[in-house]
Coordinates of C-alpha atoms in Angstrom, one line a residue:
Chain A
X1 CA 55.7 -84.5 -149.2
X2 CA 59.2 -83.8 -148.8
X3 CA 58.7 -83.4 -144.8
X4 CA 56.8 -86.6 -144.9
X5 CA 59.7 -88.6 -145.9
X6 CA 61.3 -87.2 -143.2
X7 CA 64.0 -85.0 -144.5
X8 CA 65.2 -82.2 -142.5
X9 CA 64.0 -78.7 -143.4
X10 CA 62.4 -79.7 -146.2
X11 CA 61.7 -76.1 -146.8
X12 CA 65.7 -75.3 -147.7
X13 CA 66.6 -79.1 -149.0
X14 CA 63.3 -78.0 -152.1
X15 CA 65.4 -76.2 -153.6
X16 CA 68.5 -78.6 -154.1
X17 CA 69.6 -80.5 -156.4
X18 CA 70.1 -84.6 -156.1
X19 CA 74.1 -84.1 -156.2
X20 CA 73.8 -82.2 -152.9
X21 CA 71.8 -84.8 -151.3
X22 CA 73.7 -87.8 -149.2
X23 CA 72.1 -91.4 -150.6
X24 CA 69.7 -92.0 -148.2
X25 CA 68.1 -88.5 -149.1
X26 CA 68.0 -89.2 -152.3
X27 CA 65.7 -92.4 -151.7
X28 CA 63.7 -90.3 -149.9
X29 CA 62.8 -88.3 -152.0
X30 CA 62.5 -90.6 -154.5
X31 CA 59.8 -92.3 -152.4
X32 CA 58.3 -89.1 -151.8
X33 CA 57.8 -88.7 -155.7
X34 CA 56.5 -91.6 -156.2
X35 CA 53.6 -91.1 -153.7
X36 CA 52.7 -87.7 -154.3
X37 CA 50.1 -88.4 -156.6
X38 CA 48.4 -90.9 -153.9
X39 CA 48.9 -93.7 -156.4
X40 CA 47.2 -97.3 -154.9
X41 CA 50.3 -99.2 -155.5
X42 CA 53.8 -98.6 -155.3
X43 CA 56.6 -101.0 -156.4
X44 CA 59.7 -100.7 -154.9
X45 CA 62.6 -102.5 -157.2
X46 CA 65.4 -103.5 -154.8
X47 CA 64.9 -100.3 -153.0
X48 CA 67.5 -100.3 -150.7
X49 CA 70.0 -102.8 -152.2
X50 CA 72.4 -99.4 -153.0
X51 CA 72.4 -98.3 -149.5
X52 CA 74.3 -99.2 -146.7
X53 CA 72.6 -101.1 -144.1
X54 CA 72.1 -98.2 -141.2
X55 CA 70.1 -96.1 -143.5
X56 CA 68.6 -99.5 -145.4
X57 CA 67.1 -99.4 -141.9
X58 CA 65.5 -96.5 -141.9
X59 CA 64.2 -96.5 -145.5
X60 CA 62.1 -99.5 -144.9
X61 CA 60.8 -98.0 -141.6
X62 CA 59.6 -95.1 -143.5
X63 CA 58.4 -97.2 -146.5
X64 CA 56.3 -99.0 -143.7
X65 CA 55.1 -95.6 -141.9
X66 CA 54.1 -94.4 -145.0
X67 CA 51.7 -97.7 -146.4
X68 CA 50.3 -97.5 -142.8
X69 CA 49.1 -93.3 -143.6
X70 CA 48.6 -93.6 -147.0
X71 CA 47.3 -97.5 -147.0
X72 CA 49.3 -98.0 -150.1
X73 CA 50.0 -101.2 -151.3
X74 CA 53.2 -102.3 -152.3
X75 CA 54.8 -104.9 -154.1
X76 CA 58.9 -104.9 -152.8
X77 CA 60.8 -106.8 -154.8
X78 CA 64.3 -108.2 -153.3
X79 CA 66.8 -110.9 -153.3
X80 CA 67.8 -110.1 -149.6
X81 CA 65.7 -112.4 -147.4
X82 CA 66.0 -110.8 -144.5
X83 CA 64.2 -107.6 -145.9
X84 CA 61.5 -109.5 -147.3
X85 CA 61.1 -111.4 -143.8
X86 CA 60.5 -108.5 -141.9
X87 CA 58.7 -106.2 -144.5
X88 CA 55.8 -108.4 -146.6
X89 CA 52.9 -110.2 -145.4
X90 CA 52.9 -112.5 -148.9
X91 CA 55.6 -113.5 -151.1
X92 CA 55.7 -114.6 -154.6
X93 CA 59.1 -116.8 -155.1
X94 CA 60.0 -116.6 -158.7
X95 CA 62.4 -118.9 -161.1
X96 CA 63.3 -118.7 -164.7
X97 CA 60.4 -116.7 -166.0
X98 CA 57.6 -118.2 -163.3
X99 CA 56.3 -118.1 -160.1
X100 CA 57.2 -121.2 -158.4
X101 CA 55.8 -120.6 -155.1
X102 CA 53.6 -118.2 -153.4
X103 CA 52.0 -117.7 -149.8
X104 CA 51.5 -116.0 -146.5
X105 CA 55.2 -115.0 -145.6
X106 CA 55.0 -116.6 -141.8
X107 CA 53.9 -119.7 -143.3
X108 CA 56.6 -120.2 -146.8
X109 CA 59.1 -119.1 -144.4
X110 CA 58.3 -122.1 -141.9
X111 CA 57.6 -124.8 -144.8
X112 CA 59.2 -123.9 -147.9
X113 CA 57.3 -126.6 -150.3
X114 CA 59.5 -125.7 -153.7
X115 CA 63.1 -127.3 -153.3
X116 CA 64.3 -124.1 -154.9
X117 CA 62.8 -121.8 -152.2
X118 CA 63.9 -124.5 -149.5
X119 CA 67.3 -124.4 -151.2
X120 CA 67.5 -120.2 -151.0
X121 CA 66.4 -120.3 -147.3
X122 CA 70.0 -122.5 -146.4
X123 CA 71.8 -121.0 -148.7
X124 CA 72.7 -118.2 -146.6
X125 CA 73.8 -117.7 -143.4
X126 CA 71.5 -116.7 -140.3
X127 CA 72.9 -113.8 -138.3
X128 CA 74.1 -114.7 -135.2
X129 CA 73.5 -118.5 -135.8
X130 CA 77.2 -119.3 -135.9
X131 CA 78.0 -117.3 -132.7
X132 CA 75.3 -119.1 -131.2
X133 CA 75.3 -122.5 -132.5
X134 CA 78.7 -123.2 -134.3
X135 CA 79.5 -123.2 -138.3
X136 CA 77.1 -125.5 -140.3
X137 CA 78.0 -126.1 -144.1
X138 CA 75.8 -123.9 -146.1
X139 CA 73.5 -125.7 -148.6
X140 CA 74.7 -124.9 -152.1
X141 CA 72.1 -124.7 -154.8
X142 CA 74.4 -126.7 -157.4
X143 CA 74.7 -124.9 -161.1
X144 CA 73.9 -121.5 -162.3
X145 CA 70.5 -119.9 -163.2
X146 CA 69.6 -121.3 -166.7
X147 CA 70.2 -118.8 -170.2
X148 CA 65.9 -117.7 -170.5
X149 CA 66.7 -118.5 -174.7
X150 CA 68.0 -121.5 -173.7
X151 CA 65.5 -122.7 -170.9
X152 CA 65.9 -126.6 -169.8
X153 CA 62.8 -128.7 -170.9
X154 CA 60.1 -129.6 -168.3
X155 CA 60.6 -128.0 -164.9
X156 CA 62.9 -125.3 -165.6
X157 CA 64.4 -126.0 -162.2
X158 CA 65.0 -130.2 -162.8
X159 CA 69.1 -129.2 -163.7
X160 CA 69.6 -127.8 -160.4
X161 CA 67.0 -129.8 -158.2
X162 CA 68.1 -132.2 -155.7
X163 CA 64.9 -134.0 -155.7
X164 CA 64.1 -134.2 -159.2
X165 CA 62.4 -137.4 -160.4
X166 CA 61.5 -138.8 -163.8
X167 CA 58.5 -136.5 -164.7
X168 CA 60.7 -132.9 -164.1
X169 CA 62.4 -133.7 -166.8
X170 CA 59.6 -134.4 -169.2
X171 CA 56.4 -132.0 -168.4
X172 CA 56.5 -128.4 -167.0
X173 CA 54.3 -128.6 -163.5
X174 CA 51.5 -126.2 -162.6
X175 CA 50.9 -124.0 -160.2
X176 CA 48.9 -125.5 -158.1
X177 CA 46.4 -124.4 -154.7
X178 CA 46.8 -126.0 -151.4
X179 CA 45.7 -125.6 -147.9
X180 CA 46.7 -122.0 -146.5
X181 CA 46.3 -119.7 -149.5
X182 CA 49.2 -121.0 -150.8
X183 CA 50.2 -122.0 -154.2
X184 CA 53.4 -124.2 -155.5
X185 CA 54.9 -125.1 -159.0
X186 CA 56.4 -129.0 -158.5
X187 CA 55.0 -132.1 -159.4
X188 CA 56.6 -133.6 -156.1
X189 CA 54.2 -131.3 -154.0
X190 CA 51.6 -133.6 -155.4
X191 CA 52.9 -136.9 -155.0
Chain B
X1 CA 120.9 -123.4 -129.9
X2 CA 119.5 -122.9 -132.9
X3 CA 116.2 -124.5 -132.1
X4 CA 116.2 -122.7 -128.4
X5 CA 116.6 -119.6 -130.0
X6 CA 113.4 -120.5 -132.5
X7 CA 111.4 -121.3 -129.8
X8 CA 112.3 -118.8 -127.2
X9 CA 110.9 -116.4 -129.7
X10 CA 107.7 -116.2 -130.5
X11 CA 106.7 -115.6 -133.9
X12 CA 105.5 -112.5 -135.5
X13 CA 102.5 -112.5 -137.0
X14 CA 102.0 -112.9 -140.6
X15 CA 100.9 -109.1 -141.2
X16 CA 101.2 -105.9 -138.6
X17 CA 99.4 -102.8 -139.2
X18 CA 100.8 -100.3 -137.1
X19 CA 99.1 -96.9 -136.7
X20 CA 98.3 -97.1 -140.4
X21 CA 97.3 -93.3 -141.9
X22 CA 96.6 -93.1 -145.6
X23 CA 95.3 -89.0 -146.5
X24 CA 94.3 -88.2 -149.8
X25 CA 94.8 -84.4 -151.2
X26 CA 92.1 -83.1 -152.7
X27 CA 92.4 -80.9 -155.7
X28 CA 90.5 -78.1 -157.2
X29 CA 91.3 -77.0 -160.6
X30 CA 94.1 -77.1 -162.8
X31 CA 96.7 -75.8 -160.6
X32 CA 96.2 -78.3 -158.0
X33 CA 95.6 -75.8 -155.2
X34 CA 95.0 -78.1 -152.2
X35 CA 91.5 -78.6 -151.2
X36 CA 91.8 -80.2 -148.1
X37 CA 92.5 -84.2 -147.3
X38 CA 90.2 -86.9 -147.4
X39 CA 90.9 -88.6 -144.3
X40 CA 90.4 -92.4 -145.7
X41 CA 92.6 -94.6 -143.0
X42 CA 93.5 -92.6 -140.0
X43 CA 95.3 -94.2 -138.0
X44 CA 94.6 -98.0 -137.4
X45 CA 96.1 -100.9 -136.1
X46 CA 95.8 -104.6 -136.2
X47 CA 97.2 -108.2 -136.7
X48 CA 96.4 -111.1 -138.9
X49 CA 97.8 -114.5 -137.8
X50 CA 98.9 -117.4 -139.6
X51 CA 95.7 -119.6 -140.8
X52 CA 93.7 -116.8 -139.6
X53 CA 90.6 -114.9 -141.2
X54 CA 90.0 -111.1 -140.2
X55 CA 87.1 -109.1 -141.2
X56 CA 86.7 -105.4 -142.0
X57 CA 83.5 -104.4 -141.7
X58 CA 82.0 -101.0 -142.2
X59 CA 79.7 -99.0 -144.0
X60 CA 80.7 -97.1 -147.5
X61 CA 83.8 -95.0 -147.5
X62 CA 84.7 -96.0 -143.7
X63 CA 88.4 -96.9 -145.5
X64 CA 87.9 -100.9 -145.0
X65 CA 89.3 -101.3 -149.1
X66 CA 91.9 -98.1 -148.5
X67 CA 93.7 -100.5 -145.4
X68 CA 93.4 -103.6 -147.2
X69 CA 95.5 -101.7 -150.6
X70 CA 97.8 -100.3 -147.9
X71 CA 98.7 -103.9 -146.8
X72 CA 99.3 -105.0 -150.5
X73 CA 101.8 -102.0 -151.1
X74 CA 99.3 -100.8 -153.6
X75 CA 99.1 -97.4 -151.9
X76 CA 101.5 -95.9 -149.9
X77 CA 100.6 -95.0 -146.0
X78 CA 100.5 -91.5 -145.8
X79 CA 101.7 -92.5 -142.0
X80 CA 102.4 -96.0 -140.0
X81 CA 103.7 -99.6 -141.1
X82 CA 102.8 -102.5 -142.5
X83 CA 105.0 -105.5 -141.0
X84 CA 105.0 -108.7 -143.2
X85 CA 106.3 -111.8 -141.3
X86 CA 107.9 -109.3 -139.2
X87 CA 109.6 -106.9 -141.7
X88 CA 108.7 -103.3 -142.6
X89 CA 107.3 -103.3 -146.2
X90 CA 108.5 -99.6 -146.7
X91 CA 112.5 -100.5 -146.0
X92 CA 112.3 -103.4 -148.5
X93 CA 114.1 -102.9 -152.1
X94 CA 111.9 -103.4 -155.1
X95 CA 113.5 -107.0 -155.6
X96 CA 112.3 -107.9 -152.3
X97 CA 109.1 -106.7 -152.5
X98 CA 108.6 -108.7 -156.2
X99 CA 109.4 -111.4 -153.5
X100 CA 106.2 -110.8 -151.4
X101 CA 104.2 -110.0 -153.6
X102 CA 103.8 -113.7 -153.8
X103 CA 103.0 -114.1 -150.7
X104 CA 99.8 -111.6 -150.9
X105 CA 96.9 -112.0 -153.2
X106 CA 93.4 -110.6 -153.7
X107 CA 89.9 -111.6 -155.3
X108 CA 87.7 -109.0 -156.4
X109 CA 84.6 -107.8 -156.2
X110 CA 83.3 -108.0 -159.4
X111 CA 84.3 -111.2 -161.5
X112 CA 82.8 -109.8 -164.5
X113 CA 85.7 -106.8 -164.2
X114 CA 88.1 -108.2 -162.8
X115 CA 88.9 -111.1 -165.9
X116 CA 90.7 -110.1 -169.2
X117 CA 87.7 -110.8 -171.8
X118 CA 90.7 -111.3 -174.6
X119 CA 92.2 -113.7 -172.7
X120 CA 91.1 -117.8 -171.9
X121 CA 90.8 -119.4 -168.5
X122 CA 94.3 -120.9 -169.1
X123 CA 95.9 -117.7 -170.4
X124 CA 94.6 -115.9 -166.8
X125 CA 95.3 -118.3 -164.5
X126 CA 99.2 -119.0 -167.0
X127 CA 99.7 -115.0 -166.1
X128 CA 100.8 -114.7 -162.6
X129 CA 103.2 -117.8 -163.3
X130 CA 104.9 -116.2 -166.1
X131 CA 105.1 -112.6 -164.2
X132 CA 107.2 -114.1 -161.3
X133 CA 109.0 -117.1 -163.4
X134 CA 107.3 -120.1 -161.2
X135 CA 107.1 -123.6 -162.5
X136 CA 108.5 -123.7 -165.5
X137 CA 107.6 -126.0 -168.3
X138 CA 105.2 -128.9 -168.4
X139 CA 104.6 -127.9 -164.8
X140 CA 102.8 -125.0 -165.1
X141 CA 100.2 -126.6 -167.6
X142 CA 99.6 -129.1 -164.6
X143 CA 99.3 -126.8 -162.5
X144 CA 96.9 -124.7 -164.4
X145 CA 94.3 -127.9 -164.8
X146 CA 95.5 -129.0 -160.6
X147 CA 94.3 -125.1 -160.0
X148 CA 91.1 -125.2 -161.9
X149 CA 90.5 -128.7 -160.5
X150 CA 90.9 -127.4 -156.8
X151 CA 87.8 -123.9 -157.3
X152 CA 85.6 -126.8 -159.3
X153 CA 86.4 -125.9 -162.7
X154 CA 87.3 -128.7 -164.9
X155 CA 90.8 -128.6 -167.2
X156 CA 89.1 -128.8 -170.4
X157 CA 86.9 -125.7 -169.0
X158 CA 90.7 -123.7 -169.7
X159 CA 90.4 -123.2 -173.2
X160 CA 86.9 -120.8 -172.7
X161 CA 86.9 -117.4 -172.0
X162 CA 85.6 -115.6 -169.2
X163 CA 82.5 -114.3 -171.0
X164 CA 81.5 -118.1 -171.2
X165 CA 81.1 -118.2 -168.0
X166 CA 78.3 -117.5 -165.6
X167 CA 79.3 -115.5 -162.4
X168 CA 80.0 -118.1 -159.9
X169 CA 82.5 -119.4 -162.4
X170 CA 84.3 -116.7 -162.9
X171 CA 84.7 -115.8 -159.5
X172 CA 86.5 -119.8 -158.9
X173 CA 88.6 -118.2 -161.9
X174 CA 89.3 -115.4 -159.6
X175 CA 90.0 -117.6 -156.6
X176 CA 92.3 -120.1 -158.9
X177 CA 94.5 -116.8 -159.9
X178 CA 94.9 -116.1 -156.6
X179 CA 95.8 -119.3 -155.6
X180 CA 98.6 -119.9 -158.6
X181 CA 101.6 -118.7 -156.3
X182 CA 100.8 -120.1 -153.3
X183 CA 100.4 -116.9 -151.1
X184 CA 100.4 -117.4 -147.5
X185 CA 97.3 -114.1 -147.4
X186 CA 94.4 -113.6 -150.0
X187 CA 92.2 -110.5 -149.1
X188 CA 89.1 -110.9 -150.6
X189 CA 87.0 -107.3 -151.2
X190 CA 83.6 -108.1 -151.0
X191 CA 84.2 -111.4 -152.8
X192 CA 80.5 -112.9 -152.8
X193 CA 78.8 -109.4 -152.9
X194 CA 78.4 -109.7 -156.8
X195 CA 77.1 -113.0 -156.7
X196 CA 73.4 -113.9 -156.9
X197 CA 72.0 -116.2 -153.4
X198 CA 72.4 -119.1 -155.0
X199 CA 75.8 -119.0 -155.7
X200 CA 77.0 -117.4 -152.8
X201 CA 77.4 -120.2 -150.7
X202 CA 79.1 -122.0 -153.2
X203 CA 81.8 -119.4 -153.0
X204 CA 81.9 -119.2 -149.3
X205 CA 82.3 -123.5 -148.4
X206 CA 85.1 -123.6 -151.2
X207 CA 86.7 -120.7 -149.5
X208 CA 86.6 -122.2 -146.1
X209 CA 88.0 -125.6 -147.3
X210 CA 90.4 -124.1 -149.7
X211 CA 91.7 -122.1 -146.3
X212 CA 91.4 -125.0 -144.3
X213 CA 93.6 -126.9 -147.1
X214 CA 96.6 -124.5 -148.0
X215 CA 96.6 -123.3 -144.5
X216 CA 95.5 -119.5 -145.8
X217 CA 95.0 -116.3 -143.8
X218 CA 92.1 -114.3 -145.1
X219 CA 91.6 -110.9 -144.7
X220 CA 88.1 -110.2 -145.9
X221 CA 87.1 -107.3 -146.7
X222 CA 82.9 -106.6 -146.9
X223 CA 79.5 -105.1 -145.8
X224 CA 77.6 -107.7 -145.3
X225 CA 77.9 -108.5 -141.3
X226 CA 75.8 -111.7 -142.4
X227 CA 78.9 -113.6 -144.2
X228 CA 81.2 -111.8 -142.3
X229 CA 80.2 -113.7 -139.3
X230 CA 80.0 -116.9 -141.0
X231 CA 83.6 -116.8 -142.5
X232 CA 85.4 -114.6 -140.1
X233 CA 87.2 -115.6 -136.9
X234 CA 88.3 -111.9 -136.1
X235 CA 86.3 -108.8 -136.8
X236 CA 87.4 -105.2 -137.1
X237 CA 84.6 -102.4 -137.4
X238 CA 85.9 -99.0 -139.0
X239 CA 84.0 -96.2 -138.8
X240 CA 85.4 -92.8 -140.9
X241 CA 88.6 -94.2 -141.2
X242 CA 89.0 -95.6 -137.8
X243 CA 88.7 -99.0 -135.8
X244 CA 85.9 -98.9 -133.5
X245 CA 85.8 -102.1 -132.4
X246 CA 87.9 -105.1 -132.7
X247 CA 86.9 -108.7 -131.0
X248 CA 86.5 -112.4 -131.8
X249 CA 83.3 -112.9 -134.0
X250 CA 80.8 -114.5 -131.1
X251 CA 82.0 -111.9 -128.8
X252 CA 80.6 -109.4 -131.3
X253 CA 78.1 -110.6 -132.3
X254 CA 76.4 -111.5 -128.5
X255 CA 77.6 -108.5 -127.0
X256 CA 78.9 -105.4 -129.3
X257 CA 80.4 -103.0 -126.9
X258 CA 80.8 -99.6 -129.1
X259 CA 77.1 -98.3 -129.9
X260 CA 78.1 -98.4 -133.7
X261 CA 78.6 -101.8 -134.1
X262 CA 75.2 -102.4 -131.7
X263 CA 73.7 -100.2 -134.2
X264 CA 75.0 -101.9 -137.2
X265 CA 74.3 -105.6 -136.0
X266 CA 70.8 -104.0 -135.3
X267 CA 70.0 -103.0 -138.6
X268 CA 70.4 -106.1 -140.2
X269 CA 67.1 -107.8 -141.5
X270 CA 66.8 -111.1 -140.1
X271 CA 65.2 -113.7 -142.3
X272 CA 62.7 -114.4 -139.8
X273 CA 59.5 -113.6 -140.5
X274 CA 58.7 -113.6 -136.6
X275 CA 61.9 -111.5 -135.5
X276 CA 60.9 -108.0 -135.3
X277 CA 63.6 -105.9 -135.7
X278 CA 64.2 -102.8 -133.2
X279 CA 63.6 -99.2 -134.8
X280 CA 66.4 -97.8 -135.9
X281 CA 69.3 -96.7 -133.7
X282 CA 70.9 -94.4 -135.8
X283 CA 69.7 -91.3 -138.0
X284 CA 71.1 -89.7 -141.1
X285 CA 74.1 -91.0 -142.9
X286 CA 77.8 -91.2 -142.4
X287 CA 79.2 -87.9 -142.7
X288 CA 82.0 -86.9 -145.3
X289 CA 85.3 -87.9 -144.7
X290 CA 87.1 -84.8 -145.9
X291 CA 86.0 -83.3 -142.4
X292 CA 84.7 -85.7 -140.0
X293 CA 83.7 -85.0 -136.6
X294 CA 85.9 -83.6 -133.8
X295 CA 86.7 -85.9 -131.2
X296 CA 84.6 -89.8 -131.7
X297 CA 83.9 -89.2 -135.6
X298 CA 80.6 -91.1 -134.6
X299 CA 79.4 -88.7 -131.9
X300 CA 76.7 -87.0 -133.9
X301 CA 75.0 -90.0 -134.8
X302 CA 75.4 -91.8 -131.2
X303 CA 72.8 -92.1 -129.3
X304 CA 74.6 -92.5 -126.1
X305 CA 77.2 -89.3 -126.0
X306 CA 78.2 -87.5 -123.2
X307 CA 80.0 -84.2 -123.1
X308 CA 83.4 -85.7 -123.6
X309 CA 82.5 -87.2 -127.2
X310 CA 83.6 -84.3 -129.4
X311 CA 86.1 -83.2 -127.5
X312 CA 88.4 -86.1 -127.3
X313 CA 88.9 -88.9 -129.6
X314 CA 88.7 -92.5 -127.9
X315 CA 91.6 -94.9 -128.0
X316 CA 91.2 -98.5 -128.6
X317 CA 90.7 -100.2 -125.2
X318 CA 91.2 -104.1 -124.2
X319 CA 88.3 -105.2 -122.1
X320 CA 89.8 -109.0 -122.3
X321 CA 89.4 -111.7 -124.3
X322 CA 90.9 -109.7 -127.3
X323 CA 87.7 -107.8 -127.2
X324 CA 88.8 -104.0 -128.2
X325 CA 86.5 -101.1 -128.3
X326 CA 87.4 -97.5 -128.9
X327 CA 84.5 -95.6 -126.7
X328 CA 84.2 -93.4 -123.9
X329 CA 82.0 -94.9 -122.5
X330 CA 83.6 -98.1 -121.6

């Protein structure tokens, strides 16, 4: 296992201990763990937030080397766009306790439906877009991600929404199925 | 004459880093028997403008946080100068240096940290005033609520305390701090990295208009090449305690000349679903300071070295349009 993860002489590097191992290593192992028994699924919790982005690189090339050998599934779970864009074929976008949007990733990534995932995807910065195209003013999502104990009534998003109408405020929406296996939580999406 | 004289010479910049070395003595035991030097800044150089924003990019423990300390007197250079508006900042008296420290303020990483919990919004932002004796009076109360007005806050918002906060907050109660003397630099370390998506770019437009406004330099200090890019008009990109590459931020980004930085500016993830990103360029991790690599400290990682590479250590280079790269190769 520990040569699958691709760590140099695995046969000497065995016998160490996690202090003597550089970060990336570390995650390596890790990984290798956690597929050793062959498991079905693995789920990766901000696996390479900690790391800096060179070896961030090379941990998610492994992590897709190995689902393609082992056919693992895996369910990645990030904040950083970009890794999600290049890594899943599905996403699941969740707010406050829900999912509010899920789909095919080629397709939520052209149409966002949810004004909250619309509002993440301008939010940040593209790489290269400002040497490219010039500085645009980033979309800010206005507010703060509501207290859970405290959550706003109807859609939990409405505070924060810039196109929030009369019924956000008063019923919670459902997730609901459209065209293209995907699924969105706004009563606008219907309207 | 007077005015001749003013214009005939051109004035320095705001801050000089020259040949900046900062070395910190490791020790082992007790007795402090010397276990070597942890080569954090070795030997870098650079400018910041007026109404400029520089960026230090690099991955951990490359010394990008080590310069930016050096250039706020809050560690001494081991080696070098730091040049403030044209004056060496290790000949000036303590009195004088009370006097720039003004002039120089930072925002940190962590807002959650970096606020006294004991203390309310107008206590923090009432601090910095006090400690240098600025606007005295009924002043400073206005210019508490103008400061919390200008990062978005509201005046009555003064009386809570930090933990009443969420995180983008606290970081405008950050910015306001830094803002309360009317410096002429803020460095920011990592000063969205903390924050979640959301709130990021909150953070970033008021710090672009608040620059744009007060006529601020920025030196910003971070890891994320994304924002870098964004907010930055000059980029440095330090390696194991050297710059590798120094150019405007298009000319980086469209054309990186020293195989680091292509390496680095390859790696990020796009958020493009139909952008595939290249395998990795580099392999294995950045080695230890304490004892880097002869010659290019990136040599054993580079996928284009020749024979000279670890013999010789490259000097920065200009290739023109204040594009520098420290390579070999070029």
């Amino acid at each position: 296992m520990i040569a699958k993860v691709q760590i140099p002489v695995p046969e000497r590097r065995a016998h160490e201990y996690p202090h003597q191992l550089s970060g990336g290593m570390r995650q390596r192992a890790m990984i290798a763990m956690a597929l050793a028994c062959k498991p079905e699924i693995l789920i990766a919790d901000e696996p390479t937030t900690a790391l800096d982005v060179t070896v961030q690189a090379q941990i998610l090339d492994l992590m897709q080397q190995l689902k393609e050998e082992f056919g693992t599934a895996i369910i990645l779970i990030s904040h950083d766009l970009g890794i999600i864009a290049e890594t899943v074929e599905r996403i699941v976008v969740m707010y406050a306790g829900k999912v509010v949007e899920e789909g095919p990733s080629l397709s939520v990534f052209d149409a966002p439906k949810h004004p909250y995932t619309k509002g993440l995807f301008k939010s940040r910065p593209k790489i290269g877009e400002r040497s490219q195209y010039g500085r645009r003013r980033l979309l800010e999502i206005q507010g703060a991600v509501p207290n859970l104990f405290q959550l706003p009534g109807g859609c939990a998003f409405h505070t924060r929404c810039v196109e929030a109408v009369e019924i956000c405020r008063q019923t919670s929406p459902e997730l609901i199925s459209m065209s293209d296996n995907r699924k969105v939580r706004c009563h606008l999406a219907t309207l | 004459m007077i005015d001749q004289r003013e214009t005939s010479r051109s004035k320095p910049p705001l801050v000089e880093v020259q040949d900046l070395k900062v070395h910190f003595p490791i020790r082992k035991g007790l007795l402090s028997r010397s276990g070597g030097l942890v080569l954090a800044v070795d030997g870098v150089s650079f400018t910041l403008n007026e109404g400029e924003t520089l960026g230090i990019v690099g991955e951990s423990g490359c010394g990008k946080t080590t310069a930016a300390l050096a250039v706020l007197d809050l560690i001494k250079p081991t080696a070098g100068k730091v040049l403030f508006e044209g004056s060496d900042m290790a000949q000036m008296s303590s009195s004088e240096l009370r006097k720039l420290r003004r002039e120089m303020q930072l925002i940190f990483q962590d807002p959650y940290s970096s606020l006294n919990p004991t203390m309310t919004l107008n206590q923090i932002l009432n601090e910095p005033m006090r400690i240098h004796g600025l606007y005295p009076g009924k002043e400073r109360t206005e210019r508490i609520a103008y400061l919390l007005r200008k990062v978005g806050l509201t005046p009555e918002q003064g009386r809570r305390f930090p933990h009443e906060l969420s995180g983008g907050q606290r970081q405008r109660v950050g910015i306001a701090r830094a803002l309360a003397l009317n410096p002429k630099l803020i460095i920011g370390d990592e000063p969205v990295s903390a924050l979640d998506v959301s709130i990021q770019a909150q953070i970033i437009n008021l710090l672009i208009e608040l620059q744009q406004e007060f006529k601020l330099s920025y030196m910003i200090i971070s890891h994320d090449l994304t924002v870098v890019e964004y907010i930055c008009d000059r980029i440095a990109v330090m390696y194991l305690g050297r710059i590798v590459e120094m150019a405007p931020y298009s000319n980086l980004y469209r054309d990186p000349k020293h195989p680091y930085s292509e390496a680095l500016i390859s790696a990020i993830p796009v958020s493009d679903p139909r952008v595939k990103r290249k395998a990795p360029m580099l392999q294995g991790d950045v080695p230890s300071p304490i004892r880097p690599p002869s010659g290019c400290h990136f040599h054993p990682r580079c996928p284009k070295r020749v024979a000279e590479c670890d013999m010789r250590s490259p000097q920065l280079k200009d290739i023109g349009e204040g594009h520098l790269v420290a390579c070999h190769l070029i």
